[in-house]
């Protein structure tokens, strides 16, 4: 089975690195994610361990698709009975680029029709449609008149970890936070600090990553666990993988902490950390007061909106923080326009393009002055 693991724009490199750490070698990266070969157990391990992945898609088939008739025939020619029985609900989504068929809602509708028509022939009845919580989620990717049809093995988007029930304004998605931890170059040993922590997502993700805590709690069920072929034998194998993942979590890890000038944000971060089982610590403090003991990796997503480039007070506070903490490496997610590469005596060593929602950003890293 071919598997496509999706990632947010700009985080593909972090995802590929993460999959290598999980032991996978034959990886093919492209815009939007990474390809690999595997089975249900591979999909399960990625769902359990990948903090950067957004979805895990299992490819059912691929065929030429110049028009709607080709789409209908191609979908009907796939093996649906193994995955989807009439008792299970269904949902279809699609994307289309550079193809004769361009209307994604129509593509999804035609795909659904082909599936349920095949069910009627085979069983005399069909699956119902549930767009909010389907048992089987089908995804169609149409590009240059070639269709790829996938099952979503992850179910809900993997950024939904289950612990962030409270958030401050414009919080980072957990998957983007995990990618920042990797792309910023943190070694997972040096203490990590976020001086503008908001609801604590970066610090919590860093702590859980360093301690190898699985992405979701034991009770969470992924999409593949609702497919028709998920029998007792499959469930036993996945339960063993789940237990192995949780047993492999480390009891302790490097110090991960954060601060924010807003006391309400600090309270939210503390509650989120407790729900996540993170050892992260949070306190109330301003960036201008940042003074850390010894080397740290300072990683943060400043509350910039889209106008940080005009905030002279912020840049002055950041320069001061860098002067007071020469042993620290700084990695900040900044808007693409207006963010200086040089801050005082420091020069940025790398800048990785990312998207925070629809905002084009760069994760800029300044090395310590002691290296």
XYZ file of C-alpha atoms in Angstrom:
371
model
C 0.000 0.000 0.000
C 1.214 3.495 -0.821
C 0.763 6.010 1.979
C 0.813 9.788 1.699
C 1.415 11.635 4.956
C 0.237 15.223 4.642
C 1.899 18.255 6.212
C 1.227 21.980 6.372
C 3.021 24.094 3.783
C 6.689 24.541 4.678
C 6.775 21.728 7.241
C 7.491 18.883 4.803
C 11.198 18.851 5.724
C 10.355 18.451 9.403
C 7.920 15.639 8.606
C 10.485 13.780 6.519
C 13.045 14.072 9.329
C 10.491 12.782 11.806
C 9.575 9.780 9.637
C 13.272 8.929 9.323
C 13.522 8.942 13.117
C 10.650 6.442 13.161
C 12.791 4.151 11.027
C 11.378 4.740 7.541
C 13.963 5.178 4.798
C 12.338 5.046 1.367
C 10.656 8.422 1.600
C 9.641 10.672 -1.255
C 8.914 14.241 -0.270
C 6.791 16.611 -2.303
C 4.774 19.739 -1.746
C 2.201 19.000 0.923
C 3.673 15.832 2.386
C 5.724 12.656 2.117
C 5.137 9.341 0.301
C 6.130 5.942 1.658
C 5.053 2.318 1.348
C 3.487 0.407 4.217
C 0.509 -1.337 5.761
C -2.000 -0.649 8.507
C 0.672 -0.975 11.182
C 2.830 1.646 9.454
C -0.139 4.021 9.269
C -0.865 3.371 12.946
C 2.722 4.079 14.038
C 2.704 7.373 12.155
C -0.627 8.369 13.720
C 0.707 7.487 17.172
C 4.127 9.118 16.903
C 4.197 11.872 14.275
C 3.727 15.312 15.794
C 4.100 17.083 12.412
C 1.742 14.973 10.249
C -1.717 16.394 9.585
C -3.300 13.328 7.954
C -2.282 9.813 6.914
C -3.851 8.812 3.590
C -3.867 5.243 2.228
C -4.007 5.130 -1.565
C -6.661 2.761 -2.955
C -5.959 3.390 -6.615
C -4.866 5.757 -9.344
C -6.232 6.161 -12.875
C -6.488 8.497 -15.854
C -9.381 10.893 -15.332
C -10.010 13.268 -18.248
C -13.761 13.569 -17.571
C -16.625 12.615 -15.256
C -17.253 9.250 -16.931
C -13.634 8.242 -16.377
C -13.930 9.317 -12.736
C -17.099 7.264 -12.231
C -15.687 4.149 -13.899
C -12.348 4.454 -12.130
C -13.925 4.774 -8.688
C -16.322 1.874 -9.320
C -13.400 -0.293 -10.357
C -11.773 -0.036 -6.930
C -12.234 -2.596 -4.156
C -14.745 -0.986 -1.791
C -16.252 -4.013 -0.027
C -13.058 -4.597 1.971
C -13.204 -1.138 3.563
C -16.820 0.005 3.406
C -20.026 -1.942 4.122
C -23.534 -0.443 3.891
C -23.701 -0.226 7.700
C -20.804 2.226 7.723
C -21.174 5.922 6.938
C -19.220 7.690 4.222
C -17.901 11.131 3.314
C -15.952 12.276 0.254
C -13.763 15.358 -0.196
C -11.586 16.342 -3.133
C -9.057 18.760 -4.548
C -8.368 19.433 -8.236
C -5.513 21.138 -10.066
C -4.770 21.545 -13.775
C -7.494 19.097 -14.812
C -10.583 18.985 -16.992
C -12.720 18.515 -13.894
C -12.337 21.528 -11.634
C -15.426 21.701 -9.403
C -14.380 19.900 -6.228
C -17.914 19.538 -4.872
C -19.022 17.882 -8.119
C -15.981 15.570 -8.071
C -16.858 14.507 -4.527
C -20.517 13.977 -5.469
C -19.628 11.881 -8.534
C -17.215 9.799 -6.459
C -19.873 9.185 -3.820
C -22.385 8.171 -6.515
C -19.949 5.641 -7.966
C -19.301 4.104 -4.545
C -22.936 3.782 -3.441
C -24.068 2.560 -6.872
C -21.511 -0.244 -6.579
C -22.867 -1.023 -3.112
C -26.438 -1.229 -4.390
C -25.388 -3.750 -7.022
C -23.456 -5.856 -4.510
C -25.694 -5.563 -1.434
C -29.010 -4.040 -2.471
C -28.395 -1.117 -0.116
C -25.848 1.643 0.430
C -23.924 3.630 3.004
C -25.337 6.844 4.403
C -23.393 10.091 4.164
C -22.035 11.700 7.333
C -19.912 14.743 6.576
C -19.070 15.448 10.213
C -17.996 12.063 11.581
C -17.901 9.380 8.863
C -16.774 5.826 9.470
C -14.880 5.924 6.177
C -13.518 9.211 4.816
C -12.578 9.145 1.120
C -10.300 11.738 -0.450
C -9.853 12.298 -4.191
C -6.804 14.136 -5.519
C -7.125 15.127 -9.173
C -4.118 16.660 -10.907
C -3.266 16.854 -14.607
C -6.202 14.543 -15.399
C -4.963 11.788 -13.105
C -7.010 10.785 -10.062
C -5.691 9.329 -6.839
C -8.305 7.903 -4.464
C -7.411 7.621 -0.781
C -8.863 6.524 2.538
C -8.109 8.796 5.487
C -6.444 6.502 8.019
C -6.086 9.240 10.619
C -9.744 10.226 10.984
C -9.788 13.652 12.574
C -6.915 15.959 11.709
C -3.914 14.875 13.749
C -3.333 18.388 15.083
C -6.354 17.811 17.326
C -4.489 16.232 20.230
C -7.385 16.477 22.676
C -5.690 18.580 25.353
C -6.100 22.141 24.056
C -9.652 22.880 25.116
C -8.690 26.477 25.922
C -6.672 28.896 23.801
C -5.619 32.513 23.550
C -6.187 34.586 20.421
C -4.817 33.029 17.171
C -3.086 29.986 18.713
C -0.580 27.904 16.763
C -1.769 24.553 15.490
C -0.046 21.786 17.373
C 1.435 20.336 14.169
C 2.992 23.686 13.215
C 4.370 24.078 16.736
C 6.003 20.642 16.495
C 7.498 21.540 13.108
C 8.921 24.756 14.579
C 10.565 22.783 17.376
C 12.331 20.671 14.756
C 13.108 23.357 12.186
C 14.465 25.697 14.855
C 17.216 23.164 15.521
C 16.474 22.406 19.179
C 18.578 19.418 20.296
C 15.941 18.154 22.786
C 18.509 18.363 25.587
C 19.144 22.092 26.097
C 16.445 23.824 28.190
C 13.764 25.415 26.003
C 11.955 28.663 26.803
C 9.110 30.592 25.150
C 8.923 34.182 26.486
C 5.610 34.895 24.672
C 3.956 31.545 25.266
C 0.257 32.368 24.859
C -1.683 29.159 25.505
C 1.577 27.194 25.764
C 1.398 25.125 22.573
C 5.084 25.401 21.609
C 6.378 24.528 25.058
C 3.936 21.662 25.547
C 4.723 20.148 22.139
C 8.461 20.461 22.828
C 8.134 18.709 26.182
C 6.023 15.863 24.781
C 8.339 15.447 21.777
C 11.469 15.270 23.918
C 9.862 12.683 26.205
C 8.513 10.638 23.264
C 4.927 10.855 24.456
C 2.418 9.587 21.841
C 0.400 12.256 20.069
C -2.992 11.162 21.404
C -4.310 9.530 24.595
C -4.949 5.785 24.749
C -8.710 6.219 24.345
C -8.377 8.073 21.026
C -9.416 6.075 17.974
C -8.049 6.731 14.493
C -9.922 6.506 11.211
C -8.616 3.080 10.170
C -10.160 1.567 13.313
C -13.614 2.090 11.802
C -12.958 0.400 8.455
C -14.770 -2.835 7.564
C -11.589 -4.929 7.607
C -10.702 -3.907 11.164
C -11.317 -7.255 12.850
C -10.251 -8.672 16.212
C -6.825 -9.682 14.903
C -6.165 -6.192 13.532
C -7.410 -4.600 16.756
C -5.055 -6.749 18.836
C -2.081 -5.738 16.676
C -2.932 -2.036 16.910
C -3.577 -2.237 20.661
C -0.100 -3.730 21.051
C 1.416 -0.860 19.046
C -0.521 1.653 21.145
C 0.674 0.127 24.410
C 4.247 -0.026 23.111
C 4.067 3.665 22.190
C 2.820 4.716 25.622
C 5.260 2.436 27.426
C 8.112 4.084 25.512
C 7.380 7.552 26.877
C 10.073 8.968 29.133
C 9.206 9.986 32.678
C 11.470 13.046 32.574
C 12.996 15.289 29.941
C 14.772 18.597 29.442
C 13.346 21.672 31.117
C 10.657 23.264 28.949
C 9.136 26.480 30.236
C 7.356 29.599 29.090
C 6.204 33.010 30.196
C 3.674 35.581 29.084
C 2.816 39.111 30.100
C -0.886 38.148 30.219
C -1.800 36.322 33.454
C -4.891 34.782 31.829
C -2.708 33.251 29.094
C -0.398 31.796 31.750
C -3.359 30.183 33.522
C -4.595 28.694 30.227
C -1.115 27.366 29.418
C -0.869 25.707 32.817
C -4.245 24.004 32.414
C -3.368 22.860 28.886
C -0.095 21.385 30.152
C -1.924 19.502 32.886
C -4.417 18.041 30.403
C -1.581 17.055 28.048
C 0.429 15.377 30.785
C 3.300 17.766 30.044
C 5.958 18.751 32.573
C 6.150 22.272 31.128
C 6.166 25.202 33.551
C 4.735 28.684 32.979
C 5.080 32.047 34.702
C 4.012 35.660 34.254
C 6.785 37.873 32.833
C 7.479 40.323 30.008
C 9.977 39.833 27.171
C 11.848 42.899 28.413
C 12.617 41.100 31.676
C 13.959 37.930 30.052
C 17.120 36.766 31.805
C 17.912 33.049 31.659
C 20.590 31.140 33.549
C 22.932 29.320 31.190
C 22.319 28.142 27.615
C 18.700 27.885 26.467
C 16.924 27.586 23.149
C 14.420 30.439 23.043
C 11.589 29.517 20.674
C 8.516 31.679 20.203
C 5.625 32.776 18.029
C 5.280 36.488 18.885
C 1.737 37.926 18.920
C 2.435 39.885 15.763
C -0.817 39.804 13.850
C 0.409 41.154 10.535
C 2.023 44.389 11.778
C 5.022 43.337 13.861
C 7.371 45.078 11.425
C 5.973 48.409 12.630
C 6.403 47.641 16.338
C 9.688 49.317 17.279
C 9.137 48.547 20.962
C 9.055 44.818 20.263
C 12.315 44.854 18.328
C 14.022 46.871 21.039
C 12.786 44.431 23.700
C 14.041 41.516 21.597
C 17.463 43.107 21.097
C 17.675 43.655 24.835
C 16.714 40.037 25.534
C 19.431 38.845 23.160
C 22.046 41.093 24.774
C 21.153 39.865 28.259
C 21.223 36.206 27.184
C 24.333 35.728 25.017
C 24.451 31.979 25.650
C 20.970 31.443 24.216
C 19.900 30.515 20.691
C 16.769 32.365 19.524
C 14.213 31.023 17.005
C 11.201 33.213 16.229
C 8.283 32.846 13.818
C 8.113 36.254 12.141
C 6.158 37.782 9.252
C 7.921 37.437 5.912
C 7.914 41.174 5.320
C 9.599 43.623 7.654
C 11.454 41.310 10.025
C 15.181 42.209 10.177
C 17.756 39.447 9.744
C 20.300 41.223 11.943
C 19.586 42.121 15.550
C 22.366 43.974 17.283
C 25.523 41.867 17.275
C 23.725 38.778 16.006
C 23.156 37.593 12.476
C 20.483 35.065 11.574
C 21.932 31.651 10.706
C 18.832 30.362 8.928
C 15.310 31.392 7.953
C 12.769 28.719 7.039
C 9.575 29.762 5.185
C 6.322 28.703 6.860
C 2.652 29.621 6.893
C 0.872 30.521 10.113
C -2.678 30.207 8.870
C -2.654 32.364 5.747
C 0.202 34.575 6.905
C 3.523 34.042 5.137
C 6.218 33.768 7.782
C 9.820 32.785 8.368
C 11.154 30.826 11.288
C 14.332 32.836 11.878
C 17.124 31.437 14.064
C 19.980 33.425 15.619
C 22.768 31.339 17.156
C 24.191 32.027 20.591
C 27.124 34.429 20.864
C 29.126 31.739 22.678
C 29.388 29.371 19.677
